[in-house]
XYZ file of C-alpha atoms in Angstrom:
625
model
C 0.000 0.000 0.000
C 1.506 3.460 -1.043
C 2.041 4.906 2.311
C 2.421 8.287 1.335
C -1.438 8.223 0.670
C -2.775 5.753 2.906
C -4.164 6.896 6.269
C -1.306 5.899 8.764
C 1.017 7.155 5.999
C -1.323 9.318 4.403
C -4.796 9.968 2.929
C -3.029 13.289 3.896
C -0.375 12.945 1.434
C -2.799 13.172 -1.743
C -2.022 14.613 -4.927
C -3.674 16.287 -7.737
C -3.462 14.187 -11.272
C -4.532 15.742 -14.669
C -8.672 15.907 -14.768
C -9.325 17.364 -17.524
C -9.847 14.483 -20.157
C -13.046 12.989 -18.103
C -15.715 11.976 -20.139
C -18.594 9.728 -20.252
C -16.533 6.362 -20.722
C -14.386 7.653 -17.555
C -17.352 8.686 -15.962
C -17.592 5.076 -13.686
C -13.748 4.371 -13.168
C -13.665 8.675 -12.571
C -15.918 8.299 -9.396
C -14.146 5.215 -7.952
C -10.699 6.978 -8.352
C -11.929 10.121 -6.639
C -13.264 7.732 -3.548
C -9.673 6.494 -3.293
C -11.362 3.252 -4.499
C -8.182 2.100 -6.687
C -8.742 -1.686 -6.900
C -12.163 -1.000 -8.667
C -10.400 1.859 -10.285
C -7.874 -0.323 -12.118
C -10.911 -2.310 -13.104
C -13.101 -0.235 -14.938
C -9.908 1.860 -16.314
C -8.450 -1.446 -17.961
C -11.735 -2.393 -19.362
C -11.105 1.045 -22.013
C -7.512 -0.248 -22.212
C -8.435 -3.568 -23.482
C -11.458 -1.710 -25.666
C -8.827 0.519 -27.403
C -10.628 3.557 -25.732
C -8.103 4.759 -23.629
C -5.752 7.743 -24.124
C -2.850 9.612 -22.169
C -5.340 10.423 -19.475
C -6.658 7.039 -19.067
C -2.992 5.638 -18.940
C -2.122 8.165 -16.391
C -5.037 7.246 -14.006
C -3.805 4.005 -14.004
C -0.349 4.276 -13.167
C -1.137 6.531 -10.707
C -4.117 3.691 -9.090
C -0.684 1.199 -9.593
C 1.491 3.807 -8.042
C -0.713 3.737 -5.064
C -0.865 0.165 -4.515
C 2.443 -0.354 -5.298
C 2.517 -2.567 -8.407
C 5.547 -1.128 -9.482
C 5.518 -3.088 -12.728
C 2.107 -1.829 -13.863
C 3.010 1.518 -12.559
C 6.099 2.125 -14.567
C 3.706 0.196 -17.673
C 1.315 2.950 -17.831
C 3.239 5.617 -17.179
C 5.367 4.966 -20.067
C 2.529 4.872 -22.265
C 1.167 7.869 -20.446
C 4.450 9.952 -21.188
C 4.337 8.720 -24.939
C 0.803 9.688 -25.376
C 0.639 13.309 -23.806
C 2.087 16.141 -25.354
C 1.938 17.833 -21.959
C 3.088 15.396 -19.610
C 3.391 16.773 -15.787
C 6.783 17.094 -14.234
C 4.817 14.588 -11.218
C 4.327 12.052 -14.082
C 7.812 11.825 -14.999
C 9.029 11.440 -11.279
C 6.619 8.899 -10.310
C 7.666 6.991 -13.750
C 11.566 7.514 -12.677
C 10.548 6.581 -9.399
C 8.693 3.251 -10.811
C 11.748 2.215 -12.971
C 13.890 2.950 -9.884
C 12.048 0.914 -7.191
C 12.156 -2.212 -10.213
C 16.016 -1.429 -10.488
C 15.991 -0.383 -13.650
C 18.519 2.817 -12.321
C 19.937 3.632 -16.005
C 16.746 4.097 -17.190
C 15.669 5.578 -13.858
C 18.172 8.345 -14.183
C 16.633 9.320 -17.928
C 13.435 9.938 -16.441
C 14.914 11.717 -13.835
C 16.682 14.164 -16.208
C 13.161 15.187 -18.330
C 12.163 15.903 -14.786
C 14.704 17.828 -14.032
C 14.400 19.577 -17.750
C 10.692 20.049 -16.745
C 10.835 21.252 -13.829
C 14.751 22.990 -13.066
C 14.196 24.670 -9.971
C 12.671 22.148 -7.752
C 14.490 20.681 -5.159
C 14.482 17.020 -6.084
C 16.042 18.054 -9.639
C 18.231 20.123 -8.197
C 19.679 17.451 -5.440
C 20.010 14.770 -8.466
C 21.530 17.291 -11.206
C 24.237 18.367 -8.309
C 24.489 14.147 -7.666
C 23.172 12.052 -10.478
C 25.218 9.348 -9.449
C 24.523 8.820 -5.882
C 23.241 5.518 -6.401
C 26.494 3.696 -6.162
C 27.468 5.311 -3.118
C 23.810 3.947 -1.751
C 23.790 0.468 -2.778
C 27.758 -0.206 -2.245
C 28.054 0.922 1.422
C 28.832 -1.349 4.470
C 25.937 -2.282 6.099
C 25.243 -0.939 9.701
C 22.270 -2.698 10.747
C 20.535 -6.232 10.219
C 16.655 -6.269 9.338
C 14.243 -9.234 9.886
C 11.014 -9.728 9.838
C 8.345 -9.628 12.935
C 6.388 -13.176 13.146
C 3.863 -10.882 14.816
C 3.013 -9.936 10.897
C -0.286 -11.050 9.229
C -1.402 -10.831 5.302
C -2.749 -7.995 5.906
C -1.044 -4.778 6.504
C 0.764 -4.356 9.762
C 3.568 -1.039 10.046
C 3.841 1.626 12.539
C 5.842 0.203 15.346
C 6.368 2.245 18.925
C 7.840 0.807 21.317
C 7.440 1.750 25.251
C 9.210 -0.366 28.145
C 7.773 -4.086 27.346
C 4.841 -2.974 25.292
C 4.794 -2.563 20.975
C 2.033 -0.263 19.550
C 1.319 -0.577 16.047
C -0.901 -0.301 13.118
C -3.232 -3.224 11.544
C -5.814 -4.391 9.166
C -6.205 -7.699 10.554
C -9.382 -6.879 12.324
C -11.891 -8.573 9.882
C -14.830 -7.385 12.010
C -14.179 -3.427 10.283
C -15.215 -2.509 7.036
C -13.247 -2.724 4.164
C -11.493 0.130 2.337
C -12.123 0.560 -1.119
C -8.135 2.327 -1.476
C -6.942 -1.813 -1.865
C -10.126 -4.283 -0.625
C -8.474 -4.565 3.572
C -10.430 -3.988 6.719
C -9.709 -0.096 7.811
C -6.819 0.361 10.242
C -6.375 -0.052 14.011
C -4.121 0.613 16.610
C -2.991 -2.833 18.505
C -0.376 -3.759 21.002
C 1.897 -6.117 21.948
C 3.236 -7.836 24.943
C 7.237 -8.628 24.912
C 8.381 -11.898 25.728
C 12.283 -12.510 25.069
C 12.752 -12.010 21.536
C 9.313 -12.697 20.200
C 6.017 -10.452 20.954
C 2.537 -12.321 22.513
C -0.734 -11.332 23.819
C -1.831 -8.958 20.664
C -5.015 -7.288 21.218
C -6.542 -3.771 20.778
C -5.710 -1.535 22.556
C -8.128 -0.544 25.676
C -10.194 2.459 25.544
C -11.355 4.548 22.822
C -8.673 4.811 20.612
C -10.119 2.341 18.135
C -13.597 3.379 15.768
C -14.940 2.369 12.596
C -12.966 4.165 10.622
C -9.059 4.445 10.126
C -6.478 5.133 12.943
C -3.102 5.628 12.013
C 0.772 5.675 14.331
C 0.970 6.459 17.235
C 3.537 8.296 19.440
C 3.225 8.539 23.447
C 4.812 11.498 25.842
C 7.662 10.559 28.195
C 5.954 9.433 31.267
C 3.493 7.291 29.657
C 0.537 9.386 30.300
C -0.835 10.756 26.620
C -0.974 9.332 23.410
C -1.405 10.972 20.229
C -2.722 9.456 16.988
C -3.712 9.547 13.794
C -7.523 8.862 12.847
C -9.860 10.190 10.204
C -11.739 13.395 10.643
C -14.250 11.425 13.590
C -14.874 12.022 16.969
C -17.923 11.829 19.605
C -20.269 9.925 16.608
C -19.452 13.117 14.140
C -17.685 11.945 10.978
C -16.574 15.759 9.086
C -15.498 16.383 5.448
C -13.504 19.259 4.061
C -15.272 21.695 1.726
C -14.566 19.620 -1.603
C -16.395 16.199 0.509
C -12.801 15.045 1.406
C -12.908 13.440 4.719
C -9.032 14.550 6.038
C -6.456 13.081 9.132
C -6.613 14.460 12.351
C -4.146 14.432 15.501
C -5.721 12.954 18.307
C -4.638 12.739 22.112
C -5.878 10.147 24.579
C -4.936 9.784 28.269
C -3.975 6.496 30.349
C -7.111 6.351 33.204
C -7.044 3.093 34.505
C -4.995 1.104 32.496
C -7.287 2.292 29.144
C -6.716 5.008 26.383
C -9.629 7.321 27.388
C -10.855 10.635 27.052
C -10.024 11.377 23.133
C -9.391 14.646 22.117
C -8.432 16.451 19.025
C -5.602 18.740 19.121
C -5.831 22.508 18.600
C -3.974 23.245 15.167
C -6.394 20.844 13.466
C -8.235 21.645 10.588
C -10.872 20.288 8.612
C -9.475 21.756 5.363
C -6.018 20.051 5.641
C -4.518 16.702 7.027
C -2.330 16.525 10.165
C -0.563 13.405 10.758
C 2.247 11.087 11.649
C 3.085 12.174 15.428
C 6.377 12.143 17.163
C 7.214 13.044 20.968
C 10.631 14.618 21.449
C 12.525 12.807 24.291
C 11.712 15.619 26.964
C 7.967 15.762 26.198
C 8.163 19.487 25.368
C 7.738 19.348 21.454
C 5.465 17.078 19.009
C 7.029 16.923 15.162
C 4.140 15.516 12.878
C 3.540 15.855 8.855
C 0.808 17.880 7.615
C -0.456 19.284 3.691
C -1.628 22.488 5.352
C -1.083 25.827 3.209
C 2.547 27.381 2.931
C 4.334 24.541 2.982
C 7.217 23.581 0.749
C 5.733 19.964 -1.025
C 2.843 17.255 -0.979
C 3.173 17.311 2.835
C 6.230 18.559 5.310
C 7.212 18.195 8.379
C 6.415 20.617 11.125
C 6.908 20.799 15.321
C 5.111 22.561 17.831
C 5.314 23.183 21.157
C 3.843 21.177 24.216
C 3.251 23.812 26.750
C 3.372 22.490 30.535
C -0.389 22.993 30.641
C -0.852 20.488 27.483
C -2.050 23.293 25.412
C 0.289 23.807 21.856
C 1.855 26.674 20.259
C 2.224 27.765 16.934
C 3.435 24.720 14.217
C 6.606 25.905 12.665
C 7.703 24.297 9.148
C 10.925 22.343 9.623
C 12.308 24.181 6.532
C 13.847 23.465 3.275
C 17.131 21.468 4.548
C 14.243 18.513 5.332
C 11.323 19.093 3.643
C 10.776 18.920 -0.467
C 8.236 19.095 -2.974
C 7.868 15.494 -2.540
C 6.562 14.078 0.417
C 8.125 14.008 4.044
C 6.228 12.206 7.105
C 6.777 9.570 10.147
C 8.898 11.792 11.971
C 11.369 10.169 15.054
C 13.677 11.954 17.159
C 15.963 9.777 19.411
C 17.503 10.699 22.750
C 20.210 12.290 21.076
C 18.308 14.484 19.386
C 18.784 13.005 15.949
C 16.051 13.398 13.355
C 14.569 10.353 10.971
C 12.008 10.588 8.607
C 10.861 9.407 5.153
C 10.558 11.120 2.091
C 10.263 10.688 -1.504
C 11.806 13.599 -1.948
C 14.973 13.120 -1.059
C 17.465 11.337 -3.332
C 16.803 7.476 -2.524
C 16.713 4.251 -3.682
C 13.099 3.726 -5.008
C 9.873 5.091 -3.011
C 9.740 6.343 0.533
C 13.399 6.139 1.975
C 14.975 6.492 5.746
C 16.774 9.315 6.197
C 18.270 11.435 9.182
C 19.747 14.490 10.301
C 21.512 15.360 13.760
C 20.588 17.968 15.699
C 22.354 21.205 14.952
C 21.335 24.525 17.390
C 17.495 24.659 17.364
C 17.294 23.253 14.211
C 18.862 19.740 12.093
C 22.015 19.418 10.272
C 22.526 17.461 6.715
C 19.750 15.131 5.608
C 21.800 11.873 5.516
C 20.074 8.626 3.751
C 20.390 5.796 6.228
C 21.183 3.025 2.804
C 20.763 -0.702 2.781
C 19.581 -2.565 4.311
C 17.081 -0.273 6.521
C 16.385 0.978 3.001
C 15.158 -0.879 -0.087
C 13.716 -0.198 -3.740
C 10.288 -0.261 -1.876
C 8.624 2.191 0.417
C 10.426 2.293 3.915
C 8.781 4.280 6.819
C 8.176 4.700 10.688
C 11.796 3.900 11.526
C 12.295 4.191 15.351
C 15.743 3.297 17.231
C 16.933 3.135 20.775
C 20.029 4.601 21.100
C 21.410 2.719 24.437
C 19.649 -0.522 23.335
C 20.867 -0.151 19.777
C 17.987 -1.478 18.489
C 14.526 -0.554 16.580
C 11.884 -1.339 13.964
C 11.123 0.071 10.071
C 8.278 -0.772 8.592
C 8.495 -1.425 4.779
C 6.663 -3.358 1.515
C 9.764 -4.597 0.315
C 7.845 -7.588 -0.064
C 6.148 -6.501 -3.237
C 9.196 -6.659 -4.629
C 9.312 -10.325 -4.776
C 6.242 -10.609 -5.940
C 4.786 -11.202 -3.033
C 0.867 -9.007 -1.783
C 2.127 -5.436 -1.114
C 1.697 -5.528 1.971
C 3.312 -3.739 4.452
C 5.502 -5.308 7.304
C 7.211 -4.563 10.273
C 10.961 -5.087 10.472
C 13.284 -5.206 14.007
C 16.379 -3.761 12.955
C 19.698 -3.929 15.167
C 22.997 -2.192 14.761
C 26.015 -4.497 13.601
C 28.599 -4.258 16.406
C 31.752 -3.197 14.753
C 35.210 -2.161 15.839
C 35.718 1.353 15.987
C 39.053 3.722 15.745
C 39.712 7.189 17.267
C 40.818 9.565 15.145
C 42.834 12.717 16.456
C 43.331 15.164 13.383
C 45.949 18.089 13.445
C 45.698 21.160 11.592
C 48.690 23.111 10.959
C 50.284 25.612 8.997
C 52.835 23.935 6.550
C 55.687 27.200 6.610
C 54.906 27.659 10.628
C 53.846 24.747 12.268
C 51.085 26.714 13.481
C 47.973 25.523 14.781
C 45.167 26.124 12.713
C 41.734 26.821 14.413
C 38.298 26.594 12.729
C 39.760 24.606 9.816
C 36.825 22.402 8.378
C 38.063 18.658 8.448
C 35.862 16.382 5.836
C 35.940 12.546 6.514
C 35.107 10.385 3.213
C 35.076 6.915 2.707
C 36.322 4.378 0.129
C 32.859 4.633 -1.630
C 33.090 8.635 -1.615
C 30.196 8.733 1.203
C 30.627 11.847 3.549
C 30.643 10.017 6.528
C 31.932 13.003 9.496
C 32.750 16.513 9.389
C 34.097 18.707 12.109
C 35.912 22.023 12.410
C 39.106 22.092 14.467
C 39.345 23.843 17.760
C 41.641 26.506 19.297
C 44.501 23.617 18.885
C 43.678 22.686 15.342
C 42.170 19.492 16.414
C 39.228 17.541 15.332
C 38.681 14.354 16.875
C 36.493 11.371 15.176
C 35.007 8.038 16.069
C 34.731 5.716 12.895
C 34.186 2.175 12.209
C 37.345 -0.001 11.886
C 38.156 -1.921 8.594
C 38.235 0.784 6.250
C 40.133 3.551 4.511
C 38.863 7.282 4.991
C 39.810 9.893 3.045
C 40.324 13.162 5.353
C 40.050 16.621 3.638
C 40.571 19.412 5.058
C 39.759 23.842 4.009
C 40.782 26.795 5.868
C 40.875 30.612 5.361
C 43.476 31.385 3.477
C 45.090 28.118 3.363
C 45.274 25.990 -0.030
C 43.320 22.456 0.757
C 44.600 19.312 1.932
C 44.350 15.771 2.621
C 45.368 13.138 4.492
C 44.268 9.063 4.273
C 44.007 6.460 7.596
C 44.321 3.170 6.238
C 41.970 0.399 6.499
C 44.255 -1.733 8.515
C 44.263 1.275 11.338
C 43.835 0.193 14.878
C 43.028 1.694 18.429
C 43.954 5.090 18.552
C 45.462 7.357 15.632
C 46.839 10.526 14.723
C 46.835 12.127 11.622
C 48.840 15.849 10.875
C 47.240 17.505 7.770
C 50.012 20.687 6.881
C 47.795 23.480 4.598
C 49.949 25.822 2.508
C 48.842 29.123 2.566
C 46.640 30.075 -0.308
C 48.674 32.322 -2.303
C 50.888 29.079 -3.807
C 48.630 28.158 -5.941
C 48.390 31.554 -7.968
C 50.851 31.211 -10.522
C 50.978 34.438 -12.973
C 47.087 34.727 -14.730
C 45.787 30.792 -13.928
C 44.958 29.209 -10.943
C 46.858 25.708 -10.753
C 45.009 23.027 -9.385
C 45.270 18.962 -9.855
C 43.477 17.816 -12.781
C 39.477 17.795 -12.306
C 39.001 14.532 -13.807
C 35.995 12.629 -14.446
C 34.209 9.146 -14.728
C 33.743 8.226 -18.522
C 30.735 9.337 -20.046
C 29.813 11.057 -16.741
C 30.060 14.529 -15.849
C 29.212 14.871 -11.986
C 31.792 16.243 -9.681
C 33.477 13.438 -8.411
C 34.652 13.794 -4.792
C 38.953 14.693 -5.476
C 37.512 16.785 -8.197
C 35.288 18.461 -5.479
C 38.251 19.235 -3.596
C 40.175 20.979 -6.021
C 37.783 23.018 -6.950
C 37.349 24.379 -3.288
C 41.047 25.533 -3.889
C 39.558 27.580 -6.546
C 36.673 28.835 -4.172
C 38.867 29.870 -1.529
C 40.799 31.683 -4.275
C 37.858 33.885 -5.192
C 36.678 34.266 -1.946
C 40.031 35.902 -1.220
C 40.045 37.972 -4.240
C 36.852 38.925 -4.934
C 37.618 40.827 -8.218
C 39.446 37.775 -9.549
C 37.108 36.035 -12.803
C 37.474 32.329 -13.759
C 37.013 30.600 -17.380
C 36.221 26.594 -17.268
C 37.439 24.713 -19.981
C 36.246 20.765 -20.160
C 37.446 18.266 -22.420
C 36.607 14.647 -22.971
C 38.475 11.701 -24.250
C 37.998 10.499 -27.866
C 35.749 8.150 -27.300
C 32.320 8.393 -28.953
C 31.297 10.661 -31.547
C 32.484 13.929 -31.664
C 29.047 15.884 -31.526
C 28.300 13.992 -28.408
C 31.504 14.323 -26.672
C 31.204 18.158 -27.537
C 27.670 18.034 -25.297
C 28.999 16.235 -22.716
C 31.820 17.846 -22.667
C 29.239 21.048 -22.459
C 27.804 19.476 -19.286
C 31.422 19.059 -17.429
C 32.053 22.508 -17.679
C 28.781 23.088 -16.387
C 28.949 21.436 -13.651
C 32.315 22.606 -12.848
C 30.689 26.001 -12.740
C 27.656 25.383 -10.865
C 29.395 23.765 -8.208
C 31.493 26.429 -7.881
C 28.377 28.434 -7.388
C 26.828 26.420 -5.681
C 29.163 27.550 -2.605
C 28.395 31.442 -3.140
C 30.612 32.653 -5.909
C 28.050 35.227 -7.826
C 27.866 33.609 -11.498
C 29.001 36.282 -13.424
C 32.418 35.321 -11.901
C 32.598 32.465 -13.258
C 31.816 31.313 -17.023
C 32.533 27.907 -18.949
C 33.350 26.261 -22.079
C 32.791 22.412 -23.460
C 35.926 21.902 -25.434
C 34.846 18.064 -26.867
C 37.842 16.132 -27.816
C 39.302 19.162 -29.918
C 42.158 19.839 -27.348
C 43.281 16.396 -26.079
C 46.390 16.728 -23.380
C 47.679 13.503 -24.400
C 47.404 12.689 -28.406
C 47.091 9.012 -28.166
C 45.996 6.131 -30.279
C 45.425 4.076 -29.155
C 45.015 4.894 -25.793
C 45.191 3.748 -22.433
C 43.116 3.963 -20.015
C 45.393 6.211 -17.726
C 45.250 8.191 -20.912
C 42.072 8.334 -21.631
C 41.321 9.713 -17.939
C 43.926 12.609 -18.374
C 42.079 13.909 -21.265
C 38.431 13.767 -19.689
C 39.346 16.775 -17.587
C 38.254 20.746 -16.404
């Protein structure tokens, strides 16, 4: 089931498809798509396919009724023929069909569709995060695991997700209660809240839960406050026998609160930032009890549904939601917030640049706000939809819920997974800073830890002794790079064989070195063949070059790219086109004003080695900025 639209991940997170190509053949399949009725959707809009009466609107109703059930096979089907039909195609369409092709690892293909909808649409978010990265893929699918995922026996055929856990007791989401109605979105009984009793590794006694949590209609996660006292959840627009509808009929979520009174969730009551126009959803309790995150589609926000917080006042009353902001939220959709006892962030998104529908990610906290959005990879991650990740910290273990199932062509169901941290052997890394000519200690240097797949995996700036200190995991080589003012970059490596306790001296020249009469010398910026993204030494060179301008702010830089002579010369010219592009952008893209900075695609013209053949070595020295 497509979370992102499904109560406990989101009637809330609904979107808008093309309507305008309704007619009188539509007319039946129309009115069971606009119920959310998708299984009787798909039948009525396949009975036109199979007619020969179906067009690019038809097509598009369908993959978007496969979309939300997850048949990513049909999905990226119609879509196809959707895209090949319409002369207008929406910028959605083509991400859901790059999604599709993604989630059936079809990631060459995947990447296509993701550049018409970056072409489409060039200043959203999600094509800007894959045009600066369109091969971050690799560096999701290669990485050491962290964590092992298996499967809860407490799982039924029907869909279970939404695990909480609090002291020896598991709340979570279900369809398996056969005595509810069942909902038209994909032919299941409508959701409830049950729990779980804890018995060594396995969970027994599943029931309800007590009180008045559960109605007739659907009731989505649940989160619960500190000292065990409140619960909030997610239901449809119901309470005291009143079911309410927005002003277009649209029944929306609500946050709910319920109190423990004799061992029973009791006394329900909806939250004050509600509204009847908009969804509210997806609840999370910060470890002190004093703020609630949750995902909403109400006006102002950034995408399809983002992440807010607001505050629990000491007399249970709220403040004002704030937006969590454009570092986490997208045009996509963001929801099933966590925060841990360190403070650390996770939520899902489709947004985000991941490996196929709803993906984990995370971001530490930084101030009063959260640092980089981080994906959290394989195996917590898969080309399905992954959600409601929750972890304990001290007992280094939680639970994701995902439909990775589908996958295997199994029912797309959704299921909940334990997940436990791989205990690894770690290193501690003591990084020195200091001036090359001096020996000086360098404070505030920014010290950049990569790995052997090019993952950013720690950053830190150095303190009034020029030292930054890091914790990583044993049994591999990191990469560390480090900028300061003034200073020409460096870079040191810890090998993979490194044990215990190490110390690593990075010596930074200072800037003016590199200046050599009217160019800027730098190592080659080299790239990947037939690829023009940054790569990560090419990335640090080119801060050289930023620190350069920075310093002389009058100075103005010319790009020149080249490529190897492989391929055919018109094609090498437009990729060589796109090198120097990116070259500039990313140089941009850390605040040099553009008309600093201007560059040229150079093809093959101007090799620096004229080979031939040519070796591979050779090859790489010509595909260069």
């Amino acid at each position: 089931m497509r979370k992102r639209y499904y109560i406990a991940a989101a009637l809330l997170f609904m979107f808008s498809g093309v309507a305008h190509a309704q007619n009188k053949s539509t007319k039946k399949a129309d009115k069971h798509y606009d119920r959310l009725e998708y299984v009787k959707a798909i039948e009525d809009y396949e009975k036109l396919v199979s007619k020969g009466d179906a067009d690019a609107y038809v097509y598009e109703r369908l993959a978007d009724s496969y979309y939300n059930l997850y048949n990513t096979k049909q999905a990226e089907r119609y879509y196809k023929m959707h895209l090949k039909a319409s002369s207008n195609a929406s910028a959605e369409a083509h991400y859901r069909y790059a999604q599709m092709l993604k989630a059936n690892k079809k990631f060459d293909e995947s990447n296509a569709a993701m550049q018409d909808f970056a072409n489409k649409a060039p200043n959203d978010e999600r094509a800007k995060a894959f045009k600066a990265n369109p091969d971050y893929l690799p560096q999701l699918l290669n990485g050491e695991p962290r964590f092992a995922v298996n499967k809860l026996q407490l799982n039924t055929t029907y869909q279970d997700f939404g695990a909480h856990a609090v002291g020896n007791k598991l709340y979570f989401v279900s369809a398996r209660n056969k005595s509810r109605r069942d909902y038209g979105w994909n032919g299941q009984p409508t959701l409830d809240v049950f729990e779980a009793t804890k018995q060594g590794d396995s969970y027994t006694n599943i029931k309800l839960v007590e009180g008045d949590v559960n109605s007739k209609y659907h009731e989505g996660t649940v989160s619960i406050t500190p000292d065990g006292k409140t619960m909030f959840f997610t239901r449809n627009d119901f309470l005291d026998g009143d079911y309410e509808k927005d002003s277009n009929g649209i029944g929306q979520l609500k946050i709910y609160q319920a109190k423990m009174i004799n061992g029973k969730w009791d006394d329900i009551q909806e939250v004050a930032f509600n509204d009847s126009e908009y969804s509210t959803g997806h609840t999370a309790v910060s470890p002190d009890g004093k703020t609630l995150y949750f995902s909403s589609d109400m006006p102002g926000g950034k995408g399809m549904s983002d992440l807010y917080k607001v505050e629990i006042k000491t007399d249970g009353s709220f403040g004002s939601p704030q937006n969590l902001g454009a570092g986490i939220n997208t045009e996509g959709r963001e929801g099933f917030p966590f925060v841990d006892n360190e403070g650390t962030l996770y939520f899902s998104s489709d947004g985000q640049l991941g490996l196929g529908g709803l993906d984990v990610f995370y971001a530490k906290a930084s101030g009063n706000g959260f640092g980089e959005v981080k994906n959290l990879g394989q195996p917590i991650n898969s080309s399905g939809d992954d959600f409601a990740y929750s972890y304990g910290v001290e007992e280094q273990t939680g639970f994701v819920s995902s439909n990775r199932g589908a996958l295997e062509g199994k029912v797309a169901n959704d299921n909940i997974y334990r997940v436990d941290q791989i205990q690894v052997k770690e290193i501690m890394v003591t990084s020195s800073v200091i001036d090359e000519e001096t020996g000086a200690e360098i404070a505030n240097a920014q010290v950049v830890v990569y790995d052997s797949q090019e993952n950013e995996v720690a950053r830190a700036m150095t303190n009034n002794n020029g030292v930054a200190n890091f914790t990583l995991m044993a049994n591999e080589p990191y990469d560390f790079q480090v900028n300061a003012e003034d200073y020409e970059s460096n870079a040191s490596m810890v090998a993979k064989d490194a044990e215990g306790e190490v110390d690593v001296v990075i010596e930074l020249s200072p800037i003016e070195k590199i200046i050599q009469e009217e160019e800027v010398v730098l190592s080659p910026i080299m790239f990947d063949f037939d690829k023009s993204n940054i790569r990560k030494q090419a990335a640090f060179e080119l801060d050289k070059l930023v620190a350069v301008m920075q310093k002389y702010p009058e100075m103005k830089i010319k790009v020149e790219a080249h490529t190897d002579k492989r391929g055919a010369a018109n094609y090498n010219q437009q990729l060589s086109e796109r090198r120097a592009q990116s070259t500039v952008q990313y140089v941009i893209s850390k605040g040099i004003d553009a008309s600093r900075i201007s560059g040229e695609g150079m093809g093959e013209s101007a090799p620096k080695v004229d080979c031939e053949p040519c070796t591979e070595q050779q090859f790489e020295l010509n595909r260069r900025s």
